[in-house]
Tab-separated table of C-alpha atoms and ligand atoms in Angstrom:
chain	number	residue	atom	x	y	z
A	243	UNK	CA	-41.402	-26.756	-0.780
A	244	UNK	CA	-41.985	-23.661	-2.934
A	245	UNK	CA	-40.008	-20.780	-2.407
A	246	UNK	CA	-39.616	-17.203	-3.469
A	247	UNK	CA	-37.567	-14.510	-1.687
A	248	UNK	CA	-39.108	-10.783	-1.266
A	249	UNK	CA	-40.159	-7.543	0.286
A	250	UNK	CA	-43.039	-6.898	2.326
A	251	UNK	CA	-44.599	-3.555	1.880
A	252	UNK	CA	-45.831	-1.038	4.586
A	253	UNK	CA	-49.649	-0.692	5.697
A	254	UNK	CA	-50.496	2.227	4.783
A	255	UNK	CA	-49.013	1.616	0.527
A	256	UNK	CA	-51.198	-1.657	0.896
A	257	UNK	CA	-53.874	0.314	1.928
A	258	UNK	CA	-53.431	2.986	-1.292
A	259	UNK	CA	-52.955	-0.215	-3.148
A	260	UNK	CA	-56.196	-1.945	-2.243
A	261	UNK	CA	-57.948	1.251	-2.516
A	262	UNK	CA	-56.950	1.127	-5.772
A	263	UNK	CA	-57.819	-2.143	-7.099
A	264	UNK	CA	-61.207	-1.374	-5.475
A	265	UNK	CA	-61.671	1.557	-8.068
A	266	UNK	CA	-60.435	-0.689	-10.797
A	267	UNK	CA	-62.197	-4.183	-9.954
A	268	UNK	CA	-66.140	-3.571	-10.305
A	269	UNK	CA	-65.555	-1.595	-13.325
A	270	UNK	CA	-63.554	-4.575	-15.609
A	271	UNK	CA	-64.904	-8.633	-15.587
A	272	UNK	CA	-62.510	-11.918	-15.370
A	273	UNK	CA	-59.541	-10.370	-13.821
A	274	UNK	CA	-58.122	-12.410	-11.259
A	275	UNK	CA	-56.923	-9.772	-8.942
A	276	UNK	CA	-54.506	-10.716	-5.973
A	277	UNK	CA	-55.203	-10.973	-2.401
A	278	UNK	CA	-54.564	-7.423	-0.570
A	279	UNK	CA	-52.519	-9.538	2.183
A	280	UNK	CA	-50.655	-10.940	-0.374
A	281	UNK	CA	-48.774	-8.129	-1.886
A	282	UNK	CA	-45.283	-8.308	-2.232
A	283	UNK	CA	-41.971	-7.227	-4.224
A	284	UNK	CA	-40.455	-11.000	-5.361
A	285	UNK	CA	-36.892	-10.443	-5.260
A	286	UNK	CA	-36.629	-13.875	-6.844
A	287	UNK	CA	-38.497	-16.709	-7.621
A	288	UNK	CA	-36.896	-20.431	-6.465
A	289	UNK	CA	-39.467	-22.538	-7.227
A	290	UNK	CA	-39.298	-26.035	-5.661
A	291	UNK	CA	-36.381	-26.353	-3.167
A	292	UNK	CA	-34.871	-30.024	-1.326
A	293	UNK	CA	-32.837	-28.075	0.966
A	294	UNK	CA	-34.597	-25.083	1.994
A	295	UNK	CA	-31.731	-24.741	5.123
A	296	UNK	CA	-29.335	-24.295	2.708
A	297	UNK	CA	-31.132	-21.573	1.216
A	298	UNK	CA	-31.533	-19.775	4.746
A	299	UNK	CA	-27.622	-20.100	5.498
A	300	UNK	CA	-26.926	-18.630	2.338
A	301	UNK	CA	-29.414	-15.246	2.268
A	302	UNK	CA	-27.980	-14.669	5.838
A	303	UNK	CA	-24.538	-14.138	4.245
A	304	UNK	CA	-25.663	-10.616	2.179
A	305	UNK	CA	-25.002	-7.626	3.784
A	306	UNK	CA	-26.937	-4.382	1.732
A	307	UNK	CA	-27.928	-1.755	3.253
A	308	UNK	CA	-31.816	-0.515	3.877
A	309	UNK	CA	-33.708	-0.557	0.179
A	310	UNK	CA	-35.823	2.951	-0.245
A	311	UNK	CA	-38.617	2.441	-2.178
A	312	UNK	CA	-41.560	4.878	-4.036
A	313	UNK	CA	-44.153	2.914	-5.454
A	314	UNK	CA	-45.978	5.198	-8.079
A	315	UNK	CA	-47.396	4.188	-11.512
A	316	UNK	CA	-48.848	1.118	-12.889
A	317	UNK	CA	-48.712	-1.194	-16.377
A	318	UNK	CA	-48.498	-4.798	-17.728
A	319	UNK	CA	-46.258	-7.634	-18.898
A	320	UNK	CA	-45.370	-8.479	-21.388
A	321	UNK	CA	-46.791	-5.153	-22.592
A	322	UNK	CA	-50.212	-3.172	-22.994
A	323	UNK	CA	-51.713	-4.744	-26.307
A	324	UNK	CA	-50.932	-8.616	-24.476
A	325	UNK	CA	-51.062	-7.511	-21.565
A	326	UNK	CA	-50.769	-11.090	-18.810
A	327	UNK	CA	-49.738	-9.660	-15.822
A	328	UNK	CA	-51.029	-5.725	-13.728
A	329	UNK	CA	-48.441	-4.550	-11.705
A	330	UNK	CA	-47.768	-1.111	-9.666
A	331	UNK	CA	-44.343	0.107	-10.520
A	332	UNK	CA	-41.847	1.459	-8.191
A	333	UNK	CA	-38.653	3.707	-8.212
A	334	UNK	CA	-35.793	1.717	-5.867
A	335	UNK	CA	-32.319	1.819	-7.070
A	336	UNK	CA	-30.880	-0.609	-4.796
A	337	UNK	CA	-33.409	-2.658	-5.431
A	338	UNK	CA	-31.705	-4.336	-8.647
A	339	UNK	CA	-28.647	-4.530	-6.371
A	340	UNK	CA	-30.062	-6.296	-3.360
A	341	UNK	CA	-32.053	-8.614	-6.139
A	342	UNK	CA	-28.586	-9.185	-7.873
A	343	UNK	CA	-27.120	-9.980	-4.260
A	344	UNK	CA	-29.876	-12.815	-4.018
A	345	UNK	CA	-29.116	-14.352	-7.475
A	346	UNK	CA	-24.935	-14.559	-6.290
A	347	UNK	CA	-25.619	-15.818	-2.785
A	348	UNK	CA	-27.734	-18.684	-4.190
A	349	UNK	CA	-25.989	-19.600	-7.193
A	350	UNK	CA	-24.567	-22.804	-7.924
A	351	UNK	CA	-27.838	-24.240	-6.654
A	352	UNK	CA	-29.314	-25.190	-9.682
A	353	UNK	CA	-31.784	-21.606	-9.265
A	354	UNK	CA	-31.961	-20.014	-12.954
A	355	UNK	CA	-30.292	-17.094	-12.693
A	356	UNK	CA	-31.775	-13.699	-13.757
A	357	UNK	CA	-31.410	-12.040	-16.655
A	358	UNK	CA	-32.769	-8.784	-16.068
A	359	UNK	CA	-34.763	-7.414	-12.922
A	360	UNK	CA	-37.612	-6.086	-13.314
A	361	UNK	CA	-38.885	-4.351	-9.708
A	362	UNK	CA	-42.608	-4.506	-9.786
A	363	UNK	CA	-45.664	-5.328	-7.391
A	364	UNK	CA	-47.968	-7.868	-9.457
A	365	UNK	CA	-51.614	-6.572	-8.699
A	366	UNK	CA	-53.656	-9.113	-10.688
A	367	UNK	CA	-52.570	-11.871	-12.997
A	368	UNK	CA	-54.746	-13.933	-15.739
A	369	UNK	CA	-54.093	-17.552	-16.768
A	370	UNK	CA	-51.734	-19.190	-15.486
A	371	UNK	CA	-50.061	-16.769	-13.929
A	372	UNK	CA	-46.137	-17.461	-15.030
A	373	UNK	CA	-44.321	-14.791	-16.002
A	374	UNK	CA	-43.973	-16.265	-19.791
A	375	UNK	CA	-46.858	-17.091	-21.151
A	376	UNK	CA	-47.816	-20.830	-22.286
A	377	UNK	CA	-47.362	-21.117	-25.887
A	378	UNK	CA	-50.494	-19.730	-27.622
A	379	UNK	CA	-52.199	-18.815	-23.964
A	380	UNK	CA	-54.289	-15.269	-25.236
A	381	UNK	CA	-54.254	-12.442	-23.456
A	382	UNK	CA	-57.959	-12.607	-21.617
A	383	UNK	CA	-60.733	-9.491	-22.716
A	384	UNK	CA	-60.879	-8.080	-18.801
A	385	UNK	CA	-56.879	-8.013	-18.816
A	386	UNK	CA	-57.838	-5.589	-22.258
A	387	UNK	CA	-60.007	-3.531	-20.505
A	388	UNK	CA	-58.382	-2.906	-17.847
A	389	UNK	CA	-55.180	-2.041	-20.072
A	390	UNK	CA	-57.415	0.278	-21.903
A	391	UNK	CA	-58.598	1.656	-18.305
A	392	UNK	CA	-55.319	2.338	-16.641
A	393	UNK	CA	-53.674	3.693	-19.492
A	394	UNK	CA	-56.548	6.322	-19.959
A	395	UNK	CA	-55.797	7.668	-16.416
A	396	UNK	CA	-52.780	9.665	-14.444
A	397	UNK	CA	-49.829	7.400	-12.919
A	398	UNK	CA	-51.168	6.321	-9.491
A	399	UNK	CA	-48.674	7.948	-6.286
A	400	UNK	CA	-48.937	4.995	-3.436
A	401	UNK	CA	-46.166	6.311	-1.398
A	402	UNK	CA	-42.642	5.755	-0.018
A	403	UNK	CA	-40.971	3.058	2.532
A	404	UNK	CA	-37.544	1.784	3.914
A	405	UNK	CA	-37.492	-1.865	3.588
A	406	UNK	CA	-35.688	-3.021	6.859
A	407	UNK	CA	-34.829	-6.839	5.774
A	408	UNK	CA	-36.753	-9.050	3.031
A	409	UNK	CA	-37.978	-12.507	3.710
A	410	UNK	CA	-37.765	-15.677	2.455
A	411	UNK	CA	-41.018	-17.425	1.566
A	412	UNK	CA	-43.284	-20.522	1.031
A	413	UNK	CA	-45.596	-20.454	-1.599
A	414	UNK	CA	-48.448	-23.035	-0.795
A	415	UNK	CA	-50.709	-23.524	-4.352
A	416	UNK	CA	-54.657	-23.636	-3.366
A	417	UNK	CA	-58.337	-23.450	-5.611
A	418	UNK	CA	-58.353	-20.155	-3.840
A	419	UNK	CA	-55.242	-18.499	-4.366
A	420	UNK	CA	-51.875	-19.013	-3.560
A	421	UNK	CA	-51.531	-18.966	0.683
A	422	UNK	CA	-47.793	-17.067	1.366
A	423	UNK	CA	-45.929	-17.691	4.423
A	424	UNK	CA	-42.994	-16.236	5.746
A	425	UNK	CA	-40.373	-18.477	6.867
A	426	UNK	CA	-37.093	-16.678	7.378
A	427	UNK	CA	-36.339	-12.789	8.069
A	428	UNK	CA	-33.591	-11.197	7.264
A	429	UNK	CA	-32.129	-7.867	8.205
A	430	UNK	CA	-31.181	-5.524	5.647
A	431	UNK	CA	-28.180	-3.197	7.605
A	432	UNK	CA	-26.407	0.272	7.960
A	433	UNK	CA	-29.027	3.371	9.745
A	434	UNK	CA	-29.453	4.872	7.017
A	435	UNK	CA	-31.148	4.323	3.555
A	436	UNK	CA	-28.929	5.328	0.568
A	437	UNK	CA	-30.905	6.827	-2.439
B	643	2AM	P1	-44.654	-11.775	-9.413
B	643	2AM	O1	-43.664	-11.184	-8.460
B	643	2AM	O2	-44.555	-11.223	-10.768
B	643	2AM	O3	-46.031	-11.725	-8.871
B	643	2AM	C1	-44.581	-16.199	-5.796
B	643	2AM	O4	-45.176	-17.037	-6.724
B	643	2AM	C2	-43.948	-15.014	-6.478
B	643	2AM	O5	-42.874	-15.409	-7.315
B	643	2AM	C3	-44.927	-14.258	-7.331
B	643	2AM	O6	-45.008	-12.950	-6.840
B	643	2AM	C4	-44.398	-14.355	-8.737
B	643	2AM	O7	-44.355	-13.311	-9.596
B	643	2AM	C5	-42.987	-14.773	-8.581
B	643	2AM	N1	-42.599	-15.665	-9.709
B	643	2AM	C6	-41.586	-15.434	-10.577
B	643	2AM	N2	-41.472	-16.437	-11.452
B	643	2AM	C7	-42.467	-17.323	-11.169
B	643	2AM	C8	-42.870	-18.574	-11.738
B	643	2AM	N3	-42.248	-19.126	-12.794
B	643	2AM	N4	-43.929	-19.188	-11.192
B	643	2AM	C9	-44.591	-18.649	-10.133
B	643	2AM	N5	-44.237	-17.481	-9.550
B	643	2AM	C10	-43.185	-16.824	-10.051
């Protein structure tokens, strides 16, 4: 099965979220935008996995406490003038942390490890949807205008959240979007957040 291990993000930022896409969506063409119930931080992407148990056994072993998290802003990968991928941004310092603690727990299992985290909520994605583009895959003219849109206006505030435990799960491919299920929590410990 595919897998991919992440956050889950509070109602009432999915609702800020959604509200904003809603602004953005009539007003740019060809953008495929992603399903409001599927927002979500990845904290890392596995891919195909034999031995999903394994997996499970092995994210149950970090111990990090409660992730505090302000989502605010908005932009593109690779960048602006290519721009593949519309994400909302978010300040999280133990976010990279927690992410790093993923990549440890599961090496050795053939994953590729990260090279550099890059926190971020993806809000719409053309082609293919990778992170790296296909060689020679263009950047698509609604991904322009809606570069051109976003960077004409002020950084968008969604709000703040505690992330309680992260999730591990399955990524199901379908002609209408990618369906997301959740197939393992865990907790993320200590009372209190640290900022
Ligand atoms: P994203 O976080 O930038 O949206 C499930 O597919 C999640 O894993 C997506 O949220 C996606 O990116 C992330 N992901 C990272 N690398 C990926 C890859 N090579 N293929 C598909 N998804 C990937």
């Amino acid at each position: 099965m595919r897998l991919f291990v992440a956050l889950d993000i509070e109602e009432a930022i999915q609702q800020r979220l959604s509200a904003y896409v809603c602004e953005l969506k009539p007003r740019v063409s060809g953008v495929r935008f992603v399903n409001n119930a599927n927002f979500h931080v990845t904290l890392k992407f596995l891919g195909e996995v034999a031995s999903p148990e394994e997996v499970t056994q092995r994210l149950r072993q970090i111990e990090h406490a409660p992730v505090a998290l302000n989502f605010r802003g908005a932009g593109f990968f690779p960048n602006p003038r290519a721009p593949r991928i519309f994400w909302a941004g978010m300040e999280a310092p133990l976010l990279a942390d927690l992410a790093k603690k993923v990549d440890t727990a599961l090496s050795g299992m053939g994953f590729a490890a990260e090279k550099e985290y890059h926190p971020h909520l993806t809000l719409a994605r053309s082609g293919s949807g990778r992170p790296r583009p296909y060689p020679g895959e263009r950047s698509p003219e609604g991904f322009q205008q809606l570069a051109r849109l976003v960077d004409g206006s002020a950084a968008p505030e969604f709000g703040t959240m505690t992330a309680h435990e992260f999730y591990l799960y399955e990524s199901r491919l379908a002609p209408g979007g990618a369906i997301y299920t959740k197939l393992e929590r865990f907790a993320l410990g200590g009372t209190d957040p640290i900022r």
